[in-house]
Amino acid sequence: VTDSSTLTFANSKLTAPIFNASGASTTLISLNNASLLSASSTQHFISLGFASGTSTTNNSYATFIGGGAGVGATDAAYANFLGISAGAGAGNAYHSNFIGYSTGLNAYNGYNSFFVGSGAGSFAVNAANSIFIGPSAGASDSVDNTGSTASTSIAIGQFSGTGGFSDSIALGHGVINSA
């Protein structure tokens, strides 16, 4: 960024660049030195929301929208995280779509997955190739779909989950799969 314009409103400082010659990652709009809109021409990455997409690595072609969306996410290339804290702290979540407040929060190995609903898939481990729909669906789930065979899991309904079983389907409020 070679130059910027700053506006001050009631002790809040809004800053936006006028020109960027470097082509690297750039904060396009910030408020009180926190990023609101940033983009990267080298990784084809965009984030919109207070501090969204900050401290991320390996997130080419990703889109993070919402306050804190994707903060600290790693290996989330081609992912879409929409909602406050959606995908924050997620690791190995490439090709995933997390939609809703805290959806996919701190999820690990949730690649190729689709989580929708407040807290869906949050703290899930190894829930690759999974579909979790509903508030807290798949939250803290421990299914392992990361092996050599492409296992999948589906949990639809508030508090539903896999019970740790791959290639499973759980439908209904609080339904957890069992053997």
XYZ file of C-alpha atoms in Angstrom:
179
model
C 0.000 0.000 0.000
C 1.537 3.246 -1.035
C -1.091 5.645 0.273
C -4.312 5.566 2.244
C -7.199 7.690 3.344
C -8.236 7.859 7.000
C -11.541 9.041 8.437
C -12.170 9.480 12.159
C -15.645 9.015 13.662
C -16.081 9.437 17.429
C -12.557 8.180 18.217
C -12.771 5.327 15.683
C -10.312 5.344 12.814
C -11.433 3.947 9.422
C -8.586 3.410 6.962
C -8.713 2.413 3.303
C -5.836 2.255 0.784
C -5.907 4.362 -2.318
C -3.362 2.344 -4.299
C -1.605 -1.016 -3.926
C 1.295 -1.702 -6.236
C 2.656 -4.812 -4.545
C -0.096 -7.287 -5.487
C 0.336 -9.105 -2.179
C -2.125 -9.531 0.670
C -3.761 -6.238 1.514
C -6.124 -4.904 4.103
C -8.561 -2.891 2.031
C -10.539 -1.463 4.948
C -9.653 -1.429 8.636
C -11.317 -0.025 11.755
C -9.130 0.896 14.716
C -6.274 -1.068 13.119
C -8.364 -4.273 12.793
C -9.071 -5.625 9.320
C -12.637 -5.371 7.995
C -11.991 -6.246 4.345
C -8.845 -7.867 3.001
C -7.811 -9.623 -0.160
C -4.795 -11.344 -1.630
C -3.968 -11.417 -5.307
C -1.271 -14.030 -4.718
C -3.567 -16.508 -2.927
C -6.867 -15.319 -4.461
C -8.303 -15.005 -0.980
C -10.957 -12.626 0.358
C -12.305 -11.927 3.817
C -15.030 -9.573 4.972
C -15.785 -8.889 8.622
C -14.036 -7.662 11.723
C -10.687 -9.527 11.899
C -11.941 -12.263 9.536
C -9.261 -14.305 7.817
C -6.427 -13.049 10.011
C -3.526 -15.334 10.986
C -4.402 -17.873 8.275
C -2.145 -20.054 6.141
C -2.656 -22.057 2.943
C -6.091 -20.638 2.154
C -5.930 -20.034 -1.589
C -9.267 -19.248 -3.232
C -11.033 -19.162 0.155
C -13.815 -16.782 1.166
C -14.382 -15.876 4.811
C -17.354 -13.635 5.636
C -18.346 -12.596 9.160
C -16.625 -11.246 12.238
C -13.760 -13.581 13.081
C -14.623 -16.005 10.273
C -11.622 -18.167 9.456
C -9.349 -16.568 12.059
C -6.331 -18.847 12.440
C -7.627 -21.358 9.886
C -4.987 -23.485 8.171
C -5.162 -25.500 4.967
C -8.628 -24.246 4.041
C -8.076 -23.708 0.330
C -11.273 -23.383 -1.716
C -13.316 -23.168 1.517
C -16.234 -20.860 2.264
C -16.818 -19.843 5.881
C -19.859 -17.617 6.442
C -20.899 -16.420 9.895
C -19.375 -15.030 13.050
C -16.397 -17.253 13.976
C -17.297 -19.764 11.248
C -14.232 -21.911 10.574
C -12.129 -20.039 13.126
C -9.218 -22.244 14.138
C -10.213 -24.929 11.632
C -7.409 -27.070 10.286
C -7.313 -29.159 7.136
C -10.734 -27.875 6.034
C -10.093 -27.475 2.324
C -13.095 -27.638 -0.049
C -15.491 -27.165 2.894
C -18.496 -24.926 3.433
C -19.268 -23.842 6.999
C -22.341 -21.633 7.357
C -23.581 -20.194 10.645
C -22.360 -18.810 13.945
C -19.299 -20.781 15.168
C -19.907 -23.475 12.554
C -16.768 -25.567 12.104
C -15.064 -23.718 14.976
C -11.769 -25.499 15.721
C -12.801 -28.452 13.540
C -9.854 -30.548 12.378
C -9.727 -32.730 9.252
C -13.174 -31.591 8.161
C -12.207 -31.342 4.511
C -14.847 -31.762 1.785
C -17.565 -31.160 4.372
C -20.746 -29.102 4.585
C -21.774 -27.821 8.037
C -24.834 -25.575 8.474
C -26.323 -24.243 11.705
C -25.061 -22.504 14.790
C -22.158 -24.552 16.169
C -22.573 -27.378 13.628
C -19.340 -29.348 13.335
C -17.604 -27.231 15.957
C -14.687 -29.076 17.569
C -15.337 -32.092 15.286
C -12.260 -34.205 14.601
C -11.709 -36.227 11.395
C -15.223 -35.456 10.070
C -14.054 -35.297 6.458
C -16.711 -35.817 3.783
C -19.488 -35.069 6.267
C -22.776 -33.209 6.198
C -23.945 -31.755 9.516
C -27.139 -29.691 9.436
C -28.788 -28.106 12.452
C -27.718 -26.262 15.588
C -24.791 -28.170 17.145
C -25.196 -31.069 14.694
C -21.908 -32.968 14.691
C -20.459 -30.730 17.413
C -17.433 -32.411 19.036
C -18.005 -35.417 16.777
C -15.185 -37.959 16.651
C -16.021 -39.895 13.490
C -12.964 -40.861 11.437
C -13.621 -40.434 7.721
C -9.963 -39.810 6.880
C -8.795 -43.368 6.118
C -7.846 -44.838 2.768
C -11.501 -45.484 1.898
C -13.669 -42.430 1.370
C -16.114 -42.722 4.250
C -18.951 -40.241 4.691
C -21.298 -39.221 7.478
C -24.572 -37.318 7.684
C -26.157 -35.846 10.812
C -29.312 -33.759 10.455
C -31.074 -32.289 13.470
C -30.161 -30.286 16.548
C -27.479 -32.070 18.625
C -27.405 -35.032 16.200
C -24.138 -36.877 15.602
C -22.396 -39.942 14.241
C -21.476 -41.604 17.529
C -18.061 -42.106 15.941
C -19.386 -44.350 13.156
C -18.294 -43.729 9.562
C -20.715 -44.199 6.681
C -23.606 -43.359 8.987
C -26.770 -41.279 8.892
C -28.443 -39.726 11.940
C -31.776 -37.926 11.519
C -33.646 -36.117 14.262
C -33.180 -33.990 17.348
C -30.403 -35.404 19.531
C -30.094 -38.636 17.542
C -26.629 -40.179 17.909
C -25.766 -43.263 15.863
C -24.952 -46.491 17.682
C -23.685 -49.853 16.460
